[in-house]
Coordinates of C-alpha atoms in Angstrom, one line a residue:
M1 CA -26.3 34.0 60.2
S2 CA -29.8 32.4 60.2
V3 CA -32.6 34.3 61.9
P4 CA -34.8 32.2 64.2
P5 CA -38.5 32.3 63.4
P6 CA -40.8 34.3 65.7
A7 CA -42.2 32.5 68.8
D8 CA -45.7 32.8 67.4
A9 CA -44.8 31.5 63.9
A10 CA -47.5 29.1 62.7
L11 CA -46.6 25.5 62.0
H12 CA -47.2 24.4 58.4
T13 CA -49.6 21.5 58.7
G14 CA -50.3 20.4 55.1
S15 CA -51.4 16.9 54.5
L16 CA -48.3 14.7 55.1
R17 CA -49.9 11.8 53.3
W18 CA -50.6 13.7 50.1
R19 CA -47.3 15.4 50.3
V20 CA -45.5 12.1 50.4
V21 CA -47.7 10.8 47.6
A22 CA -46.9 13.9 45.5
A23 CA -43.2 13.7 46.2
V24 CA -43.0 10.0 45.3
M25 CA -45.1 10.5 42.1
G26 CA -43.0 13.4 41.1
L27 CA -39.9 11.3 41.5
L28 CA -41.4 8.5 39.5
V29 CA -42.4 10.9 36.7
V30 CA -38.8 12.2 36.5
L31 CA -37.4 8.7 36.6
L32 CA -39.8 7.4 33.9
L33 CA -39.0 10.5 31.7
V34 CA -35.3 9.9 32.1
L35 CA -35.8 6.2 31.3
S36 CA -38.0 6.9 28.2
V37 CA -35.6 9.4 26.8
T38 CA -32.6 7.2 27.4
V39 CA -34.3 4.2 25.8
D40 CA -35.4 6.3 22.8
R41 CA -31.9 7.7 22.3
V42 CA -30.3 4.3 22.6
L43 CA -32.7 2.6 20.2
T44 CA -32.4 5.4 17.7
S45 CA -28.6 5.4 17.9
R46 CA -28.5 1.6 17.6
T47 CA -30.8 1.4 14.6
Q48 CA -28.9 4.2 12.8
G49 CA -25.6 2.5 13.5
Q50 CA -27.0 -0.8 12.2
L51 CA -28.2 0.8 9.0
E52 CA -24.9 2.5 8.4
Q53 CA -22.9 -0.6 9.3
R54 CA -25.1 -2.6 6.8
L55 CA -24.3 -0.2 4.0
L56 CA -20.6 -0.2 4.8
D57 CA -20.5 -4.0 5.0
R58 CA -22.1 -4.2 1.5
V59 CA -19.5 -1.8 0.2
A60 CA -16.7 -4.0 1.6
V61 CA -18.3 -7.0 0.0
A62 CA -18.6 -5.2 -3.4
Q63 CA -15.0 -4.1 -3.2
A64 CA -13.9 -7.7 -2.6
L65 CA -16.0 -9.1 -5.5
A66 CA -15.4 -6.3 -8.0
D67 CA -12.5 -8.2 -9.7
Q68 CA -14.0 -11.7 -9.4
V69 CA -17.6 -11.5 -10.8
S70 CA -19.4 -9.6 -13.5
A71 CA -21.1 -6.3 -12.8
R72 CA -24.5 -8.0 -13.0
D73 CA -23.6 -10.7 -10.5
L74 CA -22.0 -8.1 -8.3
V75 CA -25.2 -6.0 -8.1
D76 CA -27.4 -9.1 -7.5
R77 CA -25.1 -10.4 -4.7
I78 CA -25.0 -7.2 -2.6
G79 CA -28.6 -6.1 -3.2
G80 CA -31.7 -7.1 -1.1
E81 CA -32.6 -7.1 2.5
G82 CA -33.7 -3.5 2.3
V83 CA -30.6 -2.3 0.5
S84 CA -31.0 -0.8 -3.0
V85 CA -28.0 -1.1 -5.4
R86 CA -27.2 1.1 -8.4
L87 CA -24.0 0.5 -10.4
T88 CA -23.1 2.8 -13.2
T89 CA -20.5 1.0 -15.3
S90 CA -17.7 2.7 -17.1
E91 CA -19.7 2.3 -20.4
G92 CA -22.6 4.3 -18.8
E93 CA -24.8 1.2 -18.2
V94 CA -27.0 1.4 -15.0
L95 CA -27.5 -1.8 -13.1
T96 CA -29.9 -1.9 -10.2
A97 CA -31.0 -4.5 -7.6
G98 CA -33.1 -4.5 -4.3
P99 CA -36.1 -2.3 -3.5
Q100 CA -36.0 0.8 -5.6
G101 CA -38.6 2.9 -3.7
A102 CA -36.0 5.0 -2.0
A103 CA -33.4 7.0 -3.9
P104 CA -31.1 9.6 -2.5
A105 CA -31.2 13.2 -3.6
T106 CA -27.8 12.7 -5.2
A107 CA -28.8 9.6 -7.1
P108 CA -28.4 10.0 -10.9
S109 CA -31.3 9.5 -13.2
P110 CA -31.1 6.6 -15.7
G111 CA -29.1 7.6 -18.8
G112 CA -28.0 10.8 -17.2
P113 CA -24.5 11.9 -16.5
R114 CA -22.5 10.1 -13.9
P115 CA -22.7 12.0 -10.5
R116 CA -19.6 13.7 -9.2
P117 CA -18.5 12.6 -5.8
G118 CA -19.7 14.8 -3.0
P119 CA -17.7 16.3 -0.2
A120 CA -18.2 13.2 2.0
A121 CA -15.2 11.2 2.8
P122 CA -14.8 7.8 1.2
D123 CA -17.2 5.2 2.5
A124 CA -19.0 7.9 4.5
V125 CA -22.7 7.3 4.9
V126 CA -24.9 10.2 4.0
R127 CA -28.4 10.7 5.4
S128 CA -31.2 12.6 3.6
G129 CA -34.4 12.3 5.6
D130 CA -35.1 8.6 6.1
V131 CA -32.7 7.5 3.3
Y132 CA -29.1 6.5 4.1
S133 CA -26.7 6.2 1.2
V134 CA -23.1 5.5 0.5
E135 CA -21.1 5.9 -2.7
R136 CA -17.9 4.1 -3.8
R137 CA -15.9 4.1 -7.0
L138 CA -15.0 0.5 -8.1
P139 CA -13.0 -0.7 -11.0
V140 CA -16.2 -1.7 -12.8
G141 CA -17.9 1.7 -12.2
E142 CA -19.6 3.9 -9.7
L143 CA -21.5 2.1 -6.9
L144 CA -24.3 3.7 -5.0
L145 CA -26.0 1.8 -2.0
T146 CA -29.2 3.2 -0.4
T147 CA -31.6 2.0 2.3
D148 CA -34.8 3.5 3.7
S149 CA -35.2 3.7 7.5
G150 CA -39.0 4.5 7.3
G151 CA -39.9 1.0 8.6
L152 CA -37.6 1.3 11.5
Q153 CA -38.9 4.7 12.4
Q154 CA -42.4 3.3 12.5
T155 CA -41.2 0.6 14.9
L156 CA -39.5 3.2 17.1
T157 CA -42.7 5.3 17.1
Q158 CA -44.6 2.2 18.3
V159 CA -42.0 1.6 21.0
R160 CA -42.4 5.2 22.1
W161 CA -46.2 4.8 22.4
V162 CA -45.7 1.6 24.3
L163 CA -43.3 3.3 26.7
A164 CA -45.7 6.2 27.2
L165 CA -48.8 4.1 27.9
S166 CA -46.8 1.7 30.1
S167 CA -45.4 4.7 32.1
L168 CA -48.9 6.1 32.5
G169 CA -50.2 2.8 33.8
V170 CA -47.2 2.4 36.1
L171 CA -47.9 5.9 37.5
L172 CA -51.6 5.2 38.1
V173 CA -50.8 1.9 39.9
A174 CA -48.0 3.5 41.8
A175 CA -50.2 6.4 43.0
L176 CA -52.8 4.0 44.3
L177 CA -50.2 1.8 46.1
V178 CA -48.3 4.8 47.5
A179 CA -51.5 6.3 48.9
L180 CA -52.4 3.0 50.6
L181 CA -48.9 2.3 51.9
T182 CA -48.5 5.9 53.1
G183 CA -51.8 5.7 55.0
R184 CA -50.6 2.4 56.6
L185 CA -47.2 3.8 57.4
L186 CA -48.6 7.0 58.9
R187 CA -51.0 5.1 61.1
P188 CA -48.8 5.6 64.2
L189 CA -49.4 9.3 63.9
D190 CA -53.1 8.8 64.2
T191 CA -52.4 6.7 67.3
M192 CA -50.3 9.6 68.7
T193 CA -53.1 12.1 67.9
T194 CA -55.7 9.9 69.7
T195 CA -53.4 9.4 72.7
A196 CA -52.7 13.1 72.9
R197 CA -56.4 14.0 72.9
S198 CA -57.2 11.4 75.5
I199 CA -54.5 12.8 77.7
A200 CA -55.8 16.3 77.2
A201 CA -59.2 15.0 78.3
G202 CA -57.8 13.8 81.6
D203 CA -56.3 10.4 81.0
R204 CA -52.8 11.3 82.2
G205 CA -51.5 7.8 82.5
R206 CA -51.6 6.9 78.8
R207 CA -48.4 6.4 76.9
L208 CA -47.3 5.3 73.4
R209 CA -44.5 3.0 74.5
P210 CA -43.0 2.3 71.0
D211 CA -41.8 -1.3 70.3
R212 CA -39.0 0.0 68.1
P213 CA -37.6 3.1 69.8
Q214 CA -34.6 3.3 67.4
T215 CA -36.7 4.2 64.3
E216 CA -37.8 7.7 63.3
L217 CA -41.4 7.2 64.5
G218 CA -40.1 5.3 67.5
R219 CA -37.8 8.2 68.5
M220 CA -40.7 10.7 68.1
A221 CA -43.0 8.5 70.2
G222 CA -40.3 8.1 72.8
A223 CA -39.8 11.9 72.9
F224 CA -43.6 12.2 73.2
D225 CA -43.7 9.9 76.2
E226 CA -40.8 11.7 77.8
M227 CA -42.6 15.0 77.3
L228 CA -45.7 13.6 78.9
D229 CA -43.7 12.3 81.8
A230 CA -42.1 15.7 82.2
V231 CA -45.5 17.5 82.0
E232 CA -47.1 15.1 84.4
G233 CA -44.1 15.5 86.8
A234 CA -44.3 19.2 86.5
E235 CA -48.0 19.1 87.1
G236 CA -47.5 17.0 90.2
R237 CA -44.7 19.3 91.4
A238 CA -46.9 22.3 90.8
V239 CA -49.8 20.7 92.7
A240 CA -47.4 19.8 95.5
A241 CA -45.8 23.2 95.5
E242 CA -49.3 24.8 95.7
A243 CA -50.2 22.6 98.6
R244 CA -46.9 23.5 100.3
V245 CA -47.5 27.2 99.7
R246 CA -51.0 26.8 101.1
D247 CA -49.7 25.0 104.2
F248 CA -46.9 27.5 104.5
V249 CA -49.3 30.4 104.5
L250 CA -51.5 28.6 107.1
E251 CA -48.5 27.8 109.3
A252 CA -47.1 31.3 109.0
A253 CA -50.5 32.8 109.8
H254 CA -50.7 30.5 112.8
E255 CA -47.2 31.4 114.0
L256 CA -47.9 35.1 113.6
R257 CA -51.2 34.9 115.3
T258 CA -49.8 33.5 118.5
P259 CA -47.5 36.5 119.3
L260 CA -50.0 39.0 118.0
A261 CA -52.7 37.5 120.2
G262 CA -50.3 37.8 123.2
V263 CA -49.6 41.5 122.3
Q264 CA -53.4 42.1 121.9
A265 CA -54.2 40.5 125.2
S266 CA -51.5 42.4 127.1
A267 CA -52.5 45.7 125.5
E268 CA -56.2 45.2 126.3
A269 CA -55.3 44.4 129.9
L270 CA -53.3 47.6 130.1
L271 CA -56.0 49.7 128.6
L272 CA -59.1 48.2 130.2
G273 CA -57.8 47.4 133.6
R274 CA -55.7 49.3 136.2
P275 CA -53.0 46.8 137.1
E276 CA -50.5 47.2 139.8
R277 CA -47.1 48.4 138.8
E278 CA -45.5 45.0 138.9
E279 CA -48.4 43.5 136.8
Q280 CA -48.1 46.5 134.4
E281 CA -44.4 45.8 134.0
R282 CA -45.0 42.1 133.4
L283 CA -47.6 42.9 130.8
L284 CA -45.3 45.4 129.0
A285 CA -42.5 42.9 129.1
G286 CA -44.9 40.4 127.4
V287 CA -45.8 42.9 124.8
V288 CA -42.1 43.5 124.0
R289 CA -41.3 39.7 124.0
E290 CA -44.2 38.8 121.7
S291 CA -43.6 41.7 119.4
Q292 CA -39.9 40.6 119.1
R293 CA -41.0 37.1 118.3
A294 CA -43.3 38.4 115.6
G295 CA -40.5 40.5 114.2
R296 CA -38.1 37.6 114.1
L297 CA -40.7 35.5 112.3
A298 CA -41.4 38.3 109.8
D299 CA -37.6 38.7 109.2
D300 CA -37.2 34.9 108.7
L301 CA -40.1 34.9 106.2
L302 CA -38.6 37.8 104.3
L303 CA -35.2 36.1 104.2
M304 CA -36.8 32.9 102.9
A305 CA -38.4 34.9 100.1
R306 CA -35.1 36.5 99.3
I307 CA -33.4 33.1 99.2
D308 CA -36.0 31.8 96.8
R309 CA -35.6 34.9 94.6
G310 CA -31.8 34.8 94.8
V311 CA -30.1 36.3 97.8
E312 CA -27.2 38.7 97.1
L313 CA -23.9 37.6 98.6
E314 CA -20.9 39.8 99.4
R315 CA -18.1 37.2 98.9
R316 CA -14.6 37.6 100.1
P317 CA -11.9 35.3 101.5
V318 CA -12.9 34.2 105.1
D319 CA -11.5 31.7 107.5
L320 CA -14.1 29.2 108.6
H321 CA -12.3 28.4 111.8
E322 CA -12.3 32.1 112.9
L323 CA -16.1 32.3 112.2
A324 CA -16.7 29.1 114.2
E325 CA -14.7 30.4 117.1
D326 CA -16.7 33.7 117.0
V327 CA -20.0 31.8 117.0
A328 CA -18.9 29.6 119.9
A329 CA -17.7 32.6 121.9
S330 CA -21.1 34.3 121.4
A331 CA -22.9 31.2 122.5
A332 CA -20.7 30.8 125.5
R333 CA -21.8 34.1 126.8
R334 CA -25.3 32.7 127.3
P335 CA -25.8 30.2 130.2
G336 CA -26.5 26.6 129.4
T337 CA -25.0 24.1 127.0
A338 CA -21.2 24.1 126.5
V339 CA -20.0 24.9 123.0
T340 CA -16.5 24.0 121.9
V341 CA -14.5 24.3 118.7
G342 CA -11.9 21.8 117.4
T343 CA -8.2 22.8 117.1
A344 CA -7.3 24.3 113.8
H345 CA -4.3 22.8 112.1
A346 CA -4.4 25.1 109.1
P347 CA -6.6 28.1 107.9
A348 CA -9.8 26.9 106.2
L349 CA -10.2 29.7 103.7
V350 CA -13.3 30.0 101.4
E351 CA -14.8 32.6 99.2
A352 CA -18.1 33.4 101.0
D353 CA -20.2 36.0 102.6
P354 CA -19.0 36.0 106.3
D355 CA -22.3 37.4 107.7
R356 CA -24.4 34.7 105.9
V357 CA -22.1 31.9 107.0
T358 CA -22.2 33.2 110.5
Q359 CA -26.0 33.2 110.4
V360 CA -25.9 29.6 109.2
L361 CA -23.5 28.5 112.0
T362 CA -25.5 30.4 114.6
N363 CA -28.7 28.7 113.5
L364 CA -27.1 25.3 113.7
V365 CA -25.5 26.0 117.1
D366 CA -28.9 27.3 118.5
N367 CA -30.7 24.2 117.3
A368 CA -28.0 22.0 118.8
R369 CA -28.1 23.8 122.2
R370 CA -31.9 23.3 122.3
A371 CA -31.6 19.6 121.4
A372 CA -28.8 18.9 123.8
G373 CA -30.3 20.7 126.8
P374 CA -28.6 22.6 129.6
D375 CA -26.3 19.7 130.5
G376 CA -25.3 18.7 126.9
R377 CA -22.4 19.6 124.8
V378 CA -22.1 21.1 121.3
H379 CA -18.9 20.7 119.3
L380 CA -17.9 22.5 116.1
D381 CA -15.3 20.8 113.9
V382 CA -13.7 22.7 111.0
G383 CA -12.1 20.5 108.4
P384 CA -10.3 21.1 105.1
G385 CA -12.2 21.9 101.9
G386 CA -14.7 24.3 103.4
R387 CA -16.3 21.7 105.8
V388 CA -17.8 22.5 109.2
V389 CA -19.6 19.9 111.3
V390 CA -21.9 21.0 114.2
A391 CA -22.6 18.0 116.5
D392 CA -24.5 17.6 119.7
D393 CA -25.1 14.8 122.2
G394 CA -28.9 15.2 122.3
P395 CA -31.5 12.6 121.4
G396 CA -30.8 12.9 117.7
V397 CA -33.2 13.1 114.7
P398 CA -35.5 10.1 113.8
R399 CA -34.6 8.6 110.5
A400 CA -38.0 9.3 109.1
D401 CA -37.5 13.1 109.8
R402 CA -34.0 13.5 108.4
E403 CA -35.1 15.4 105.4
R404 CA -38.4 16.7 106.7
I405 CA -36.6 18.9 109.2
F406 CA -35.3 21.0 106.3
E407 CA -38.9 21.9 105.2
R408 CA -40.3 25.2 106.2
L409 CA -42.3 25.6 109.4
V410 CA -41.6 22.0 110.4
R411 CA -40.8 21.3 114.0
L412 CA -40.3 17.8 115.5
D413 CA -42.8 16.7 118.2
E414 CA -40.2 17.0 120.9
A415 CA -39.6 20.6 120.1
R416 CA -43.2 21.8 119.6
S417 CA -43.1 24.1 122.5
R418 CA -42.7 27.7 121.3
D419 CA -40.9 28.6 124.4
R420 CA -38.0 26.3 123.5
G421 CA -38.2 25.9 119.8
G422 CA -38.3 28.4 117.0
A423 CA -40.8 28.8 114.2
G424 CA -39.3 26.0 112.1
L425 CA -37.4 28.2 109.7
G426 CA -33.8 28.0 111.0
L427 CA -32.8 24.9 109.1
P428 CA -34.5 25.8 105.8
I429 CA -32.8 29.2 106.0
A430 CA -29.4 27.6 106.7
R431 CA -29.7 25.2 103.8
G432 CA -30.9 27.9 101.5
L433 CA -27.9 30.1 102.4
A434 CA -25.5 27.2 101.9
R435 CA -26.9 26.4 98.5
A436 CA -26.8 30.1 97.6
H437 CA -23.0 29.8 98.1
G438 CA -22.9 26.7 95.9
G439 CA -22.5 24.4 98.9
E440 CA -24.8 22.1 100.9
L441 CA -26.1 21.4 104.3
R442 CA -27.0 17.9 105.3
L443 CA -27.6 15.7 108.4
L444 CA -24.9 13.1 109.0
D445 CA -25.8 9.6 110.1
T446 CA -23.6 9.4 113.3
G447 CA -25.8 7.0 115.4
T448 CA -25.7 9.3 118.5
G449 CA -27.0 12.8 118.7
A450 CA -27.2 15.0 115.6
A451 CA -24.4 16.2 113.4
F452 CA -25.0 18.7 110.6
E453 CA -22.3 19.1 107.9
L454 CA -21.9 22.5 106.1
T455 CA -19.8 22.4 103.0
L456 CA -18.8 25.5 101.0
P457 CA -16.9 25.5 97.7

């Protein structure tokens, strides 16, 4: 199992250009060495084979002519072209032809005894240094053919020097060309570096936009642009989130200041003045009412914070139709808008936190009652698949505000009165709780009134 590197492991940033040059040159050196060794081995083997074959061909010719010509003519015909011939006749006469500068170690001296055949097989070529020799017994006597490969060895040495110098020249030219081509091919990396530095300096709109996104550099440049888009989007979202938090804090402070100011005013009137009993009771009722409003707002703010952090849910099987009837019955105990629930044809069971779902439905019903007014109607329709629709016959929600109403501390102009409307946290809390269950809360486009659809998995 591989161990991942530590998070602060440094990136190896050696020169890519010189590493490419070194790798290519190393590969060329290996290839040239293999080529030189192969050529040398082939040439050496071919020259040795040609020398041996030349001697064997002369032996074959000598064997064919042994019974047709004299010993002198035989020696003259097969000698020459670098092949030395020595024929020791049966009478002990030694006849020679061809260059006599090379003689094998087994060659007999003139007038000496005739050599005994060595351990080599018949017609086997024997090599001693640069001298190749073959011995054959003919009817006219003992034949010895020799040839010297010294000239061929000099030629091979010259070929080796030519290969070495040519390889060195090829390596020098290749090093120069590879360095130039590598610099040209790696030029897009310099462009990426320049672009990255300009973006870091503040030019957030610059992009690479590769013309060939399917290549390696094109894919890297495309990934670079995608990263910049993500960073720019994250930066924009962070700025927008900071602005929303700032506005939220200002709105929350403004909402809290109103009931606290009422509590302070009522408390000062009670302490500094001597009101009548009825006035005193009115002031005390105002203190209680404003403190309750401040407490509800604080509870809503805490709940929003818990939703953002991840609210804990106590899930269990619940029937949405029963929860809807309980919410409608609770609303019916208060005077004003009529609240009805559709007939249930089958239980609508979901895995959910019944208290949180009740809180969502209560928020939706309270908003619908305020929008419909005292003479309006609110209807809850529970459908299959964990779906609940809360509809009213009020003025509805303008199209431009269909998503804005789910933002925090947002109230439409028609509901700006704090006596009728809340603090603007009911719908954000309801949507947050729905999404905490894995569901959703959205506003349906019905044309008349407002209809909010709650879906739970």
